[in-house]
Amino acid sequence: MAELAGPLVSVLLARVRDPGAGATSRDQARDILSRCQQVINGAIGTVVSSDPLTLESYRQIYPIAGALPNALRVIGVEHQGRSLTPAPYNSLAQTDSAWFRKQDYRPEVFALPGRDTLVVHPAVDTDDTVTVKSIAVTAVLVDDATPTDMPDEDLPVVLDLAQIILLLRMRHFQAMIGSDKEASQASPISMVGRLKADIEDRRMTQEGPR
């Protein structure tokens, strides 16, 4: 279930002891939350999208940003209900030195030479379509009424990252490192360690159904 951005902004500002938004405006806090949601989804992969990609005859290499603007990281490609086999890019040349000229009536594998390039191999001999599954770029939280894309169970990790960023941005790093137990647990250093463990836990949970 999605959460509205407004209550999350209030929680975040209360965490950094600025409930009145005196040091950080609500718009600034919401922007940080929005960016943190994108970062955490990139690490965990909760929100995914499936988008069509038109294959051009005799072409194997496609730019991801231009063809799939909502894709943060490609995790699968399907053609007519078949899942294409993921392959390391280097293996294409190792298997067939003339791989870039190979064509057939349907593609068999996909490779990712870089963050913004998708190879669908072999090239099709007539225009066709595949479905690309990817970890999605989450929507921008434009106002307090905008719902989050990530579900409730992932939002504590988003809030933790946003809190760390705000504490450092507000130069509260030293102030949050105290001798008492509460201050020590709330320090950015302690929070980063817990955040890394929480991200790994959520990532492992997501990898099960995928």
Coordinates of N, CA and C in Angstrom, one line a residue:
M1 N 0.8 -1.2 0.0 CA 0.0 0.0 0.0 C 0.9 1.2 0.0
A2 N 0.6 2.2 -0.8 CA 1.4 3.4 -0.9 C 1.0 4.4 0.2
E3 N 2.0 5.2 0.5 CA 1.9 6.3 1.6 C 2.0 7.6 0.9
L4 N 1.2 8.6 1.4 CA 1.3 9.9 0.8 C 2.6 10.6 1.3
A5 N 3.1 11.5 0.4 CA 4.4 12.1 0.8 C 4.3 13.0 2.0
G6 N 3.1 13.7 2.2 CA 3.0 14.6 3.3 C 3.3 14.1 4.6
P7 N 2.7 13.0 5.1 CA 3.0 12.4 6.4 C 4.5 12.0 6.5
L8 N 5.1 11.5 5.4 CA 6.5 11.1 5.5 C 7.4 12.3 5.7
V9 N 7.0 13.4 5.0 CA 7.8 14.6 5.2 C 7.8 15.1 6.7
S10 N 6.6 15.0 7.3 CA 6.4 15.3 8.7 C 7.3 14.4 9.6
V11 N 7.3 13.1 9.3 CA 8.0 12.2 10.1 C 9.5 12.5 10.0
L12 N 10.0 12.8 8.7 CA 11.4 13.1 8.5 C 11.8 14.3 9.2
L13 N 11.0 15.4 9.2 CA 11.4 16.6 9.8 C 11.4 16.4 11.4
A14 N 10.5 15.6 11.9 CA 10.5 15.3 13.3 C 11.8 14.6 13.7
R15 N 12.2 13.7 12.9 CA 13.4 12.9 13.2 C 14.6 13.7 13.3
V16 N 14.7 14.8 12.5 CA 15.9 15.7 12.6 C 15.7 16.9 13.4
R17 N 14.6 16.8 14.3 CA 14.3 17.8 15.3 C 14.0 19.2 14.6
D18 N 13.3 19.1 13.5 CA 12.9 20.4 12.8 C 11.5 20.2 12.4
P19 N 10.5 20.0 13.3 CA 9.1 19.7 12.9 C 8.5 20.9 12.3
G20 N 9.0 22.1 12.6 CA 8.4 23.3 12.1 C 9.0 23.7 10.7
A21 N 9.9 22.9 10.2 CA 10.5 23.2 8.9 C 11.2 24.5 8.9
G22 N 11.9 24.8 10.0 CA 12.7 26.1 10.1 C 14.0 26.0 9.3
A23 N 14.7 24.9 9.5 CA 16.0 24.8 8.9 C 15.9 24.2 7.5
T24 N 14.9 23.3 7.3 CA 14.7 22.7 6.0 C 13.2 22.8 5.6
S25 N 12.9 23.4 4.5 CA 11.5 23.5 4.1 C 10.9 22.2 3.7
R26 N 9.6 22.1 3.8 CA 8.9 20.9 3.4 C 9.2 20.5 2.0
D27 N 9.3 21.4 1.1 CA 9.6 21.1 -0.3 C 11.0 20.5 -0.4
Q28 N 12.0 21.0 0.3 CA 13.3 20.5 0.3 C 13.3 19.1 0.9
A29 N 12.6 18.9 2.0 CA 12.6 17.6 2.6 C 11.9 16.5 1.7
R30 N 10.9 17.0 1.0 CA 10.2 16.1 0.1 C 11.0 15.7 -1.1
D31 N 11.8 16.7 -1.6 CA 12.7 16.4 -2.7 C 13.8 15.4 -2.3
I32 N 14.3 15.5 -1.1 CA 15.3 14.5 -0.6 C 14.6 13.1 -0.5
L33 N 13.4 13.1 0.0 CA 12.7 11.8 0.1 C 12.5 11.2 -1.3
S34 N 12.1 12.0 -2.2 CA 11.9 11.6 -3.6 C 13.1 10.9 -4.2
R35 N 14.2 11.6 -4.0 CA 15.5 11.1 -4.5 C 15.9 9.8 -3.8
C36 N 15.7 9.8 -2.4 CA 16.0 8.6 -1.7 C 15.2 7.4 -2.1
Q37 N 13.9 7.7 -2.4 CA 13.1 6.6 -2.9 C 13.7 5.9 -4.1
Q38 N 14.1 6.8 -5.1 CA 14.7 6.3 -6.3 C 16.0 5.5 -6.0
V39 N 16.8 6.0 -5.1 CA 18.1 5.3 -4.7 C 17.8 3.9 -4.1
I40 N 16.9 3.9 -3.1 CA 16.6 2.7 -2.4 C 15.9 1.7 -3.4
N41 N 15.1 2.1 -4.3 CA 14.5 1.2 -5.2 C 15.5 0.6 -6.1
G42 N 16.5 1.4 -6.5 CA 17.6 0.9 -7.3 C 18.4 -0.2 -6.6
A43 N 18.5 -0.1 -5.3 CA 19.3 -1.0 -4.5 C 18.4 -2.3 -4.2
I44 N 17.1 -2.1 -4.0 CA 16.3 -3.2 -3.5 C 15.5 -3.8 -4.7
G45 N 15.0 -3.0 -5.6 CA 14.3 -3.5 -6.8 C 12.9 -3.9 -6.5
T46 N 12.2 -3.2 -5.6 CA 10.8 -3.5 -5.3 C 9.9 -3.1 -6.5
V47 N 10.0 -1.9 -7.0 CA 9.2 -1.4 -8.1 C 9.8 -1.7 -9.4
V48 N 9.1 -2.5 -10.2 CA 9.6 -2.9 -11.5 C 8.6 -2.5 -12.6
S49 N 9.1 -2.4 -13.8 CA 8.2 -2.0 -14.9 C 8.5 -3.0 -16.1
S50 N 7.4 -3.1 -16.9 CA 7.6 -3.9 -18.1 C 7.2 -3.1 -19.3
D51 N 8.1 -2.8 -20.2 CA 7.9 -1.9 -21.3 C 8.2 -2.5 -22.6
P52 N 7.4 -2.2 -23.6 CA 7.7 -2.8 -25.0 C 8.9 -2.1 -25.6
L53 N 9.7 -2.8 -26.3 CA 10.8 -2.3 -27.1 C 10.7 -2.8 -28.5
T54 N 10.7 -1.9 -29.4 CA 10.6 -2.3 -30.8 C 11.9 -2.7 -31.4
L55 N 12.0 -3.9 -31.9 CA 13.3 -4.3 -32.5 C 13.3 -4.0 -34.0
E56 N 14.3 -3.4 -34.4 CA 14.5 -3.1 -35.8 C 15.2 -4.2 -36.5
S57 N 14.8 -4.5 -37.7 CA 15.5 -5.6 -38.4 C 17.0 -5.3 -38.6
Y58 N 17.8 -6.3 -38.4 CA 19.3 -6.2 -38.5 C 20.0 -5.3 -37.5
R59 N 19.2 -5.0 -36.4 CA 19.8 -4.2 -35.4 C 19.8 -4.9 -34.1
Q60 N 21.0 -4.8 -33.3 CA 21.1 -5.6 -32.0 C 21.3 -4.6 -30.9
I61 N 21.8 -3.4 -31.1 CA 22.2 -2.5 -30.0 C 21.2 -1.4 -29.9
Y62 N 20.7 -1.2 -28.6 CA 19.7 -0.2 -28.4 C 20.1 0.7 -27.1
P63 N 19.9 2.0 -27.2 CA 20.2 2.8 -26.0 C 19.0 2.7 -25.0
I64 N 19.3 2.5 -23.8 CA 18.2 2.3 -22.8 C 17.5 3.6 -22.5
A65 N 18.3 4.7 -22.2 CA 17.7 5.9 -21.8 C 16.7 6.5 -22.8
G66 N 17.0 6.4 -24.1 CA 16.1 6.9 -25.1 C 14.9 6.0 -25.3
A67 N 15.1 4.7 -25.3 CA 14.0 3.8 -25.6 C 13.2 3.4 -24.4
L68 N 13.8 3.4 -23.2 CA 13.2 3.0 -22.0 C 13.4 4.0 -20.9
P69 N 12.8 5.1 -21.0 CA 13.1 6.2 -20.0 C 12.8 5.9 -18.6
N70 N 11.9 4.9 -18.3 CA 11.5 4.6 -17.0 C 12.4 3.4 -16.4
A71 N 13.3 3.0 -17.1 CA 14.1 1.8 -16.7 C 15.4 2.3 -16.0
L72 N 15.6 1.9 -14.8 CA 16.8 2.2 -14.0 C 17.8 1.1 -14.3
R73 N 17.4 -0.1 -14.3 CA 18.3 -1.2 -14.5 C 17.5 -2.4 -15.2
V74 N 17.9 -2.8 -16.3 CA 17.3 -3.9 -17.0 C 17.6 -5.3 -16.3
I75 N 16.5 -6.0 -16.0 CA 16.7 -7.3 -15.3 C 16.1 -8.5 -16.1
G76 N 15.5 -8.2 -17.3 CA 15.0 -9.3 -18.0 C 14.4 -8.9 -19.4
V77 N 14.3 -9.7 -20.3 CA 13.8 -9.4 -21.6 C 12.9 -10.7 -22.1
E78 N 11.7 -10.4 -22.6 CA 10.9 -11.5 -23.0 C 10.5 -11.3 -24.5
H79 N 10.4 -12.4 -25.2 CA 9.9 -12.3 -26.6 C 8.8 -13.4 -26.8
Q80 N 7.6 -12.9 -27.1 CA 6.5 -13.8 -27.3 C 6.3 -14.8 -26.2
G81 N 6.5 -14.3 -25.0 CA 6.3 -15.2 -23.8 C 7.5 -16.0 -23.4
R82 N 8.6 -15.9 -24.2 CA 9.9 -16.6 -23.8 C 10.8 -15.6 -23.1
S83 N 11.5 -16.1 -22.1 CA 12.5 -15.2 -21.4 C 13.8 -15.4 -22.2
L84 N 14.4 -14.3 -22.6 CA 15.7 -14.4 -23.3 C 16.8 -14.7 -22.2
T85 N 17.8 -15.4 -22.6 CA 18.9 -15.8 -21.7 C 19.8 -14.6 -21.5
P86 N 20.0 -14.2 -20.2 CA 21.0 -13.1 -20.0 C 22.4 -13.6 -20.2
A87 N 23.3 -12.8 -20.9 CA 24.6 -13.3 -21.2 C 25.6 -12.1 -21.0
P88 N 26.8 -12.4 -20.4 CA 27.8 -11.4 -20.4 C 28.2 -10.9 -21.8
Y89 N 28.3 -9.6 -21.9 CA 28.6 -9.0 -23.2 C 29.8 -9.6 -23.9
N90 N 30.9 -9.9 -23.1 CA 32.1 -10.4 -23.7 C 31.9 -11.8 -24.2
S91 N 30.9 -12.5 -23.7 CA 30.7 -13.9 -24.1 C 30.2 -14.0 -25.6
L92 N 29.6 -12.9 -26.1 CA 29.0 -12.9 -27.4 C 30.2 -13.1 -28.4
A93 N 31.2 -12.3 -28.2 CA 32.4 -12.4 -29.2 C 33.1 -13.7 -28.9
Q94 N 33.2 -14.2 -27.7 CA 33.8 -15.5 -27.4 C 33.1 -16.7 -28.1
T95 N 31.8 -16.6 -28.2 CA 31.0 -17.6 -28.8 C 31.0 -17.6 -30.3
D96 N 31.0 -16.3 -30.8 CA 30.9 -16.1 -32.3 C 31.6 -14.8 -32.6
S97 N 32.7 -14.8 -33.2 CA 33.4 -13.6 -33.5 C 32.6 -12.7 -34.5
A98 N 31.7 -13.2 -35.2 CA 30.9 -12.4 -36.1 C 29.4 -12.3 -35.5
W99 N 29.3 -12.2 -34.2 CA 28.0 -12.1 -33.5 C 27.2 -10.9 -34.0
F100 N 27.9 -9.8 -34.3 CA 27.2 -8.5 -34.6 C 26.6 -8.6 -36.0
R101 N 26.9 -9.6 -36.8 CA 26.2 -9.8 -38.1 C 25.2 -10.9 -38.1
K102 N 25.1 -11.6 -37.0 CA 24.1 -12.7 -37.0 C 22.7 -12.2 -36.9
Q103 N 21.8 -12.9 -37.6 CA 20.4 -12.6 -37.6 C 19.6 -13.9 -37.7
D104 N 18.4 -13.8 -37.2 CA 17.5 -15.0 -37.2 C 16.1 -14.4 -37.1
Y105 N 15.1 -15.4 -37.0 CA 13.7 -14.9 -37.0 C 13.3 -14.5 -35.6
R106 N 14.1 -14.9 -34.5 CA 13.8 -14.5 -33.2 C 15.1 -14.3 -32.4
P107 N 15.0 -13.4 -31.4 CA 16.2 -13.2 -30.5 C 16.3 -14.4 -29.5
E108 N 17.5 -14.6 -29.0 CA 17.7 -15.7 -28.0 C 18.3 -15.2 -26.7
V109 N 19.2 -14.2 -26.7 CA 19.9 -13.7 -25.5 C 19.9 -12.2 -25.5
F110 N 20.1 -11.6 -24.3 CA 20.3 -10.2 -24.1 C 21.6 -10.0 -23.3
A111 N 22.2 -8.8 -23.5 CA 23.4 -8.5 -22.8 C 23.4 -7.0 -22.5
L112 N 24.2 -6.6 -21.5 CA 24.2 -5.2 -21.0 C 25.7 -4.8 -21.0
P113 N 26.2 -4.2 -22.1 CA 27.6 -3.7 -22.2 C 27.9 -2.6 -21.2
G114 N 26.8 -1.8 -20.9 CA 27.0 -0.7 -20.0 C 25.6 -0.3 -19.4
R115 N 25.6 0.7 -18.6 CA 24.4 1.1 -17.9 C 23.3 1.6 -18.9
D116 N 23.7 2.1 -20.0 CA 22.7 2.7 -21.0 C 22.7 1.9 -22.3
T117 N 23.1 0.7 -22.4 CA 23.1 0.0 -23.6 C 22.6 -1.4 -23.4
L118 N 21.6 -1.8 -24.3 CA 21.0 -3.1 -24.3 C 21.3 -3.8 -25.6
V119 N 21.8 -5.0 -25.6 CA 22.0 -5.8 -26.8 C 21.0 -7.0 -26.8
V120 N 20.3 -7.1 -27.9 CA 19.3 -8.2 -28.1 C 19.8 -9.0 -29.3
H121 N 20.2 -10.2 -29.0 CA 21.0 -11.0 -30.0 C 20.3 -12.4 -30.2
P122 N 20.2 -12.8 -31.5 CA 20.7 -12.2 -32.7 C 19.7 -11.1 -33.2
A123 N 20.1 -10.4 -34.2 CA 19.2 -9.4 -34.8 C 18.0 -10.2 -35.5
V124 N 16.9 -9.6 -35.4 CA 15.7 -10.2 -36.1 C 15.8 -9.8 -37.6
D125 N 15.2 -10.6 -38.5 CA 15.2 -10.3 -39.9 C 14.0 -9.4 -40.3
T126 N 13.0 -9.3 -39.4 CA 11.9 -8.4 -39.6 C 11.6 -7.7 -38.3
D127 N 11.1 -6.5 -38.4 CA 10.8 -5.7 -37.2 C 9.9 -6.5 -36.2
D128 N 10.2 -6.4 -35.0 CA 9.5 -7.2 -33.9 C 9.5 -6.4 -32.6
T129 N 8.9 -7.0 -31.6 CA 8.8 -6.4 -30.3 C 9.2 -7.3 -29.2
V130 N 9.9 -6.8 -28.2 CA 10.2 -7.6 -27.0 C 9.7 -6.8 -25.8
T131 N 9.5 -7.4 -24.7 CA 9.1 -6.8 -23.4 C 10.3 -6.7 -22.5
V132 N 10.7 -5.5 -22.1 CA 11.8 -5.4 -21.2 C 11.4 -5.2 -19.8
K133 N 11.8 -6.0 -18.9 CA 11.5 -5.9 -17.5 C 12.7 -5.2 -16.8
S134 N 12.4 -4.2 -16.0 CA 13.5 -3.4 -15.4 C 13.1 -2.9 -14.0
I135 N 14.1 -2.6 -13.2 CA 13.8 -1.9 -12.0 C 13.5 -0.4 -12.4
A136 N 12.4 0.0 -11.9 CA 11.8 1.3 -12.4 C 12.4 2.5 -11.7
V137 N 12.4 3.6 -12.4 CA 12.7 4.9 -11.8 C 11.4 5.4 -11.2
T138 N 11.4 5.5 -9.9 CA 10.2 5.9 -9.1 C 9.8 7.3 -9.4
A139 N 8.5 7.6 -9.3 CA 8.0 8.9 -9.7 C 8.4 10.0 -8.7
V140 N 8.5 11.2 -9.2 CA 8.9 12.3 -8.3 C 7.7 12.7 -7.4
L141 N 8.1 12.9 -6.1 CA 7.1 13.3 -5.1 C 6.9 14.8 -5.3
V142 N 5.9 15.2 -6.2 CA 5.8 16.6 -6.5 C 5.1 17.5 -5.5
D143 N 4.3 16.9 -4.6 CA 3.6 17.6 -3.6 C 3.2 16.6 -2.5
D144 N 2.7 17.1 -1.4 CA 2.4 16.3 -0.2 C 1.3 15.2 -0.5
A145 N 0.5 15.4 -1.6 CA -0.6 14.5 -1.9 C -0.1 13.4 -2.9
T146 N 1.2 13.5 -3.3 CA 1.7 12.4 -4.2 C 2.0 11.1 -3.4
P147 N 1.5 10.0 -3.9 CA 1.7 8.7 -3.2 C 3.1 8.2 -3.6
T148 N 3.7 7.5 -2.7 CA 5.0 6.8 -3.0 C 4.8 5.6 -3.9
D149 N 5.8 5.3 -4.6 CA 5.7 4.1 -5.4 C 6.1 2.8 -4.6
M150 N 6.9 3.0 -3.7 CA 7.4 1.9 -2.9 C 6.4 1.6 -1.8
P151 N 6.2 0.3 -1.4 CA 5.2 -0.1 -0.4 C 5.7 0.3 1.0
D152 N 4.7 0.2 1.9 CA 5.0 0.6 3.3 C 6.2 -0.1 3.9
E153 N 6.4 -1.4 3.6 CA 7.5 -2.1 4.3 C 8.9 -1.6 3.9
D154 N 9.0 -0.9 2.8 CA 10.3 -0.4 2.3 C 10.5 1.1 2.7
L155 N 9.5 1.7 3.2 CA 9.6 3.2 3.5 C 10.5 3.5 4.7
P156 N 10.6 2.6 5.7 CA 11.5 2.9 6.8 C 13.0 3.1 6.3
V157 N 13.4 2.3 5.3 CA 14.7 2.4 4.8 C 14.9 3.7 4.0
V158 N 13.8 4.1 3.3 CA 13.9 5.4 2.6 C 14.0 6.5 3.6
L159 N 13.2 6.5 4.6 CA 13.3 7.5 5.7 C 14.7 7.6 6.3
D160 N 15.3 6.4 6.6 CA 16.6 6.3 7.2 C 17.6 7.0 6.4
L161 N 17.6 6.8 5.1 CA 18.6 7.4 4.2 C 18.3 8.9 4.1
A162 N 17.1 9.3 4.0 CA 16.8 10.7 4.0 C 17.2 11.4 5.3
Q163 N 17.0 10.7 6.4 CA 17.4 11.3 7.7 C 18.9 11.5 7.7
I164 N 19.7 10.6 7.3 CA 21.2 10.7 7.3 C 21.6 11.9 6.4
I165 N 21.0 12.0 5.2 CA 21.3 13.1 4.3 C 21.0 14.5 4.9
L166 N 19.8 14.5 5.6 CA 19.4 15.8 6.2 C 20.3 16.2 7.3
L167 N 20.6 15.2 8.2 CA 21.5 15.5 9.3 C 22.9 16.1 8.8
L168 N 23.4 15.5 7.8 CA 24.7 16.0 7.3 C 24.5 17.3 6.6
R169 N 23.4 17.5 5.9 CA 23.1 18.7 5.2 C 22.9 19.9 6.2
M170 N 22.3 19.6 7.4 CA 22.1 20.6 8.4 C 23.3 20.7 9.4
R171 N 24.4 20.0 9.0 CA 25.6 20.1 9.8 C 25.4 19.6 11.3
H172 N 24.5 18.6 11.4 CA 24.2 18.1 12.8 C 25.1 16.9 13.1
F173 N 26.1 16.6 12.2 CA 26.9 15.4 12.4 C 27.5 15.3 13.8
Q174 N 28.2 16.4 14.2 CA 28.8 16.3 15.5 C 27.8 16.4 16.6
A175 N 26.7 17.1 16.4 CA 25.7 17.3 17.5 C 25.0 16.0 17.8
M176 N 24.9 15.1 16.8 CA 24.2 13.9 16.9 C 25.1 12.8 17.5
I177 N 26.3 13.0 17.7 CA 27.2 12.0 18.3 C 27.5 12.4 19.7
G178 N 26.7 11.8 20.6 CA 26.8 12.2 22.0 C 27.3 11.0 22.8
S179 N 27.4 11.2 24.1 CA 27.8 10.1 25.0 C 26.7 9.2 25.4
D180 N 25.5 9.7 25.4 CA 24.3 8.9 25.8 C 23.9 7.9 24.7
K181 N 23.3 6.9 25.1 CA 22.9 5.8 24.2 C 22.0 6.2 23.1
E182 N 21.0 7.1 23.4 CA 20.1 7.5 22.4 C 20.8 8.3 21.3
A183 N 21.6 9.2 21.7 CA 22.3 10.0 20.7 C 23.3 9.2 19.9
S184 N 23.9 8.2 20.5 CA 24.9 7.3 19.8 C 24.1 6.5 18.7
Q185 N 23.0 6.0 19.1 CA 22.2 5.2 18.1 C 21.6 6.1 17.0
A186 N 21.4 7.4 17.3 CA 20.9 8.2 16.2 C 21.9 8.9 15.4
S187 N 23.2 8.6 15.7 CA 24.3 9.3 14.9 C 24.3 8.8 13.5
P188 N 24.7 9.6 12.5 CA 24.8 9.2 11.1 C 25.7 8.0 11.0
I189 N 26.8 7.9 11.7 CA 27.7 6.7 11.6 C 27.0 5.5 11.9
S190 N 26.3 5.4 13.1 CA 25.5 4.3 13.5 C 24.4 4.0 12.5
M191 N 23.7 5.0 12.0 CA 22.6 4.8 11.1 C 23.0 4.2 9.8
V192 N 24.2 4.6 9.3 CA 24.7 4.1 8.0 C 24.9 2.6 8.1
G193 N 25.5 2.1 9.2 CA 25.7 0.7 9.4 C 24.3 -0.1 9.4
R194 N 23.4 0.4 10.1 CA 22.0 -0.2 10.2 C 21.4 -0.1 8.8
L195 N 21.5 1.0 8.1 CA 20.9 1.2 6.8 C 21.4 0.1 5.8
K196 N 22.7 -0.1 5.8 CA 23.3 -1.1 4.9 C 22.7 -2.5 5.2
A197 N 22.6 -2.8 6.4 CA 22.0 -4.1 6.8 C 20.6 -4.2 6.4
D198 N 19.8 -3.1 6.6 CA 18.4 -3.2 6.2 C 18.2 -3.3 4.7
I199 N 19.0 -2.5 3.9 CA 18.9 -2.6 2.5 C 19.2 -4.0 2.0
E200 N 20.2 -4.6 2.5 CA 20.6 -6.0 2.1 C 19.4 -7.0 2.5
D201 N 18.8 -6.8 3.6 CA 17.7 -7.6 4.0 C 16.5 -7.5 3.1
R202 N 16.2 -6.2 2.7 CA 15.1 -6.0 1.8 C 15.4 -6.5 0.4
R203 N 16.7 -6.4 0.0 CA 17.1 -6.8 -1.3 C 17.0 -8.4 -1.4
M204 N 17.4 -9.1 -0.4 CA 17.3 -10.5 -0.4 C 15.8 -11.0 -0.4
T205 N 15.0 -10.2 0.3 CA 13.5 -10.5 0.3 C 13.0 -10.4 -1.1
Q206 N 13.4 -9.3 -1.8 CA 12.8 -9.1 -3.2 C 13.4 -10.1 -4.2
E207 N 14.5 -10.6 -4.0 CA 15.1 -11.6 -5.0 C 14.4 -12.9 -5.0
G208 N 13.7 -13.2 -3.9 CA 13.0 -14.5 -3.9 C 12.0 -14.6 -5.0
P209 N 10.9 -13.7 -5.0 CA 9.9 -13.9 -6.0 C 10.4 -13.6 -7.4
R210 N 11.4 -12.8 -7.6 CA 11.9 -12.5 -8.9 C 12.6 -13.7 -9.5

